[in-house]
C-alpha cells in the first residue's frame, strides 16, 4: 500500500505524469495507470473453498480425479483411492502427465475434505439423570511386590454428579468386570438403575443387525441379580459415554501418577476407593456445589443391594493331558494339575487373579495365580509331582516330569544313588511345601557345590539357608546374680593339641 500511496501522491499532489512516475519508481506505465484509475480500495473478500484455484497445474486432470474420489463415496472405507493410488493411475492412464506426487497428494487431501465435509457428526450435550452410571476400562502400569505389571482398571462414573470410582486388575475379562462392579456397588451401598457399556467381548457375544445384542449368560445373570438396565453404545461411538471416557484419563493422571508401588493389589484397591471419596470433595465444573453434594441425588435414585451374594467366578471343565496339565487362553497359558489326574476331566474355577482346579467331586487339587498376556506362559506347582515321584522314584526318568525339571535339579538327581533318589525327592517335596519350589532349587544348588548327595545333607543345607529359628532377646538377670565375663576360645591351644595327637598317631 505504501507504493500505491506514493504513485497517487505523485500524480494528484505533485502533478507528475504517468511516464515520469513509471521512470522514477521503475514500474511499468500500465501498473502506474491502474493504481491512478483505481476507485475501490476495500480489502477483497476471501473466496469460498469451492471457488479457490487449488494446485492450478493439475487443472487438466482435476475432472478425472474428482470423478474417482466422488465414486469412492459408495465404496468401503478401506477400498477408496489414496493419494498414491491417484498418482499412479494418472501416470499410467494419462499421456505426458508431468505433475509431482506432492502436488497430487495436496489436491487429493483438499478434495476429500470438501467431499466428506458433510459426513461429520455434530455432538450434542446429553442430560443425564441421577442414578445413571457409565462403565469403561483403562490401561495403567503398576508394581506389585516390585514386579512391573501393565494392567487394566475398571472405571465407573456417575455423569449427573461427575463422581467416579476405579478398581485395578491384572487384565480385562468377565471376572475383572463383575468383581469391580460388585466392589464399587458394595462400597457405595447400592446399585445404579442404569449402566452404559461398550460392546466388549466379556459382555456382548454378538451384535444383531438392527441394534440388538446377544449378551453372555454370566453377565445376564449378574444383571438380573443386581436388577439394573444395561445400555450398549453404538459400535465405534465412544463419545456417547463421554463422561466415563474423560474420567478414565482424569483418574489415571491424578490417582495413578506416579506409577503405584504396593504389596497387595486388594489392599491398594481399598485405598483407591478412599482416594475417590477424597477427590469428590471439590466443586463441580458446571454447578456451584461439590461433586459429593451432587452425588447424594445419585444415591437416592439407586436401589438397594441384593440380599443373596452373587457367585462372581467363571467356571469350565477341561481334560488334563498325560502330563497332568491343562491349557487356557487358546493354548497359550499352561497350568499344572497333578500326575494323579492325568488324562482325567477336571473342573476349573476362575477369579480375576486365580485359577483353581478341582476334581470331579469339586475338591480343590491346586490353585495358581492367573496368567495374562497373549504369549506362551506356564504355572507349575511341583508339590503334587514331587510327592508322587517320591513314592515311585524308579519311574522318574520314564515320565515327562523329569524333562520339565530345572537343569540343576536333574543333574543333582543324576548324581544320587538309586537308593537315595526316593529320599531326596521326598525331602524336595517337604521343602517345596514349606517355602516353595524355588527354595528347594536353591538348596539343591548349594548341595551341588558341596557335592552332598544324601537327604540329610540336603536338610541341613536348607536349615542354613532358610533358618526359621526365632532370634530370642537377651536374658535379663535378677539382682544378686553376678555378671560373668565372656570366655574367649583359644584356638591356638586346640591346634597345638591336635598337632601333638597327630604326631602320636604317626609314631604308632
Tab-separated table of C-alpha atoms in Angstrom, residues 126-134 157-163 188 190-196 228-229 284 287 289 291-303:
chain	number	residue	atom	x	y	z
A	126	UNK	CA	-26.589	-35.083	26.847
A	127	UNK	CA	-28.536	-34.620	30.053
A	128	UNK	CA	-28.014	-37.485	32.481
A	129	UNK	CA	-30.458	-38.485	35.188
A	130	UNK	CA	-29.462	-39.294	38.767
A	131	UNK	CA	-28.700	-42.962	39.363
A	132	UNK	CA	-27.231	-43.474	35.878
A	133	UNK	CA	-23.654	-44.767	35.564
A	134	UNK	CA	-21.153	-45.389	32.755
A	157	UNK	CA	-18.644	-42.811	36.661
A	158	UNK	CA	-21.905	-41.062	37.514
A	159	UNK	CA	-22.409	-38.301	34.875
A	160	UNK	CA	-25.084	-36.435	36.839
A	161	UNK	CA	-22.694	-35.664	39.723
A	162	UNK	CA	-19.389	-36.395	37.894
A	163	UNK	CA	-18.287	-38.746	40.665
A	188	UNK	CA	-21.464	-47.084	47.834
A	190	UNK	CA	-26.473	-49.513	46.419
A	191	UNK	CA	-26.842	-50.298	42.689
A	192	UNK	CA	-27.362	-47.757	39.841
A	193	UNK	CA	-30.630	-48.273	37.981
A	194	UNK	CA	-28.874	-47.960	34.588
A	195	UNK	CA	-25.335	-48.781	33.380
A	196	UNK	CA	-23.859	-47.827	29.985
A	228	UNK	CA	-30.065	-52.798	36.611
A	229	UNK	CA	-30.696	-51.875	32.968
A	284	UNK	CA	-18.408	-29.452	40.120
A	287	UNK	CA	-22.539	-26.245	39.320
A	289	UNK	CA	-21.791	-27.434	44.546
A	291	UNK	CA	-19.313	-33.409	43.493
A	292	UNK	CA	-20.059	-35.152	46.789
A	293	UNK	CA	-23.099	-32.949	47.416
A	294	UNK	CA	-24.459	-33.688	43.927
A	295	UNK	CA	-23.753	-37.401	44.393
A	296	UNK	CA	-26.458	-37.575	47.044
A	297	UNK	CA	-29.089	-37.333	44.317
A	298	UNK	CA	-27.396	-40.252	42.524
A	299	UNK	CA	-27.549	-42.359	45.687
A	300	UNK	CA	-31.226	-41.568	46.218
A	301	UNK	CA	-32.022	-42.765	42.685
A	302	UNK	CA	-30.152	-46.087	43.160
A	303	UNK	CA	-31.764	-49.215	44.630
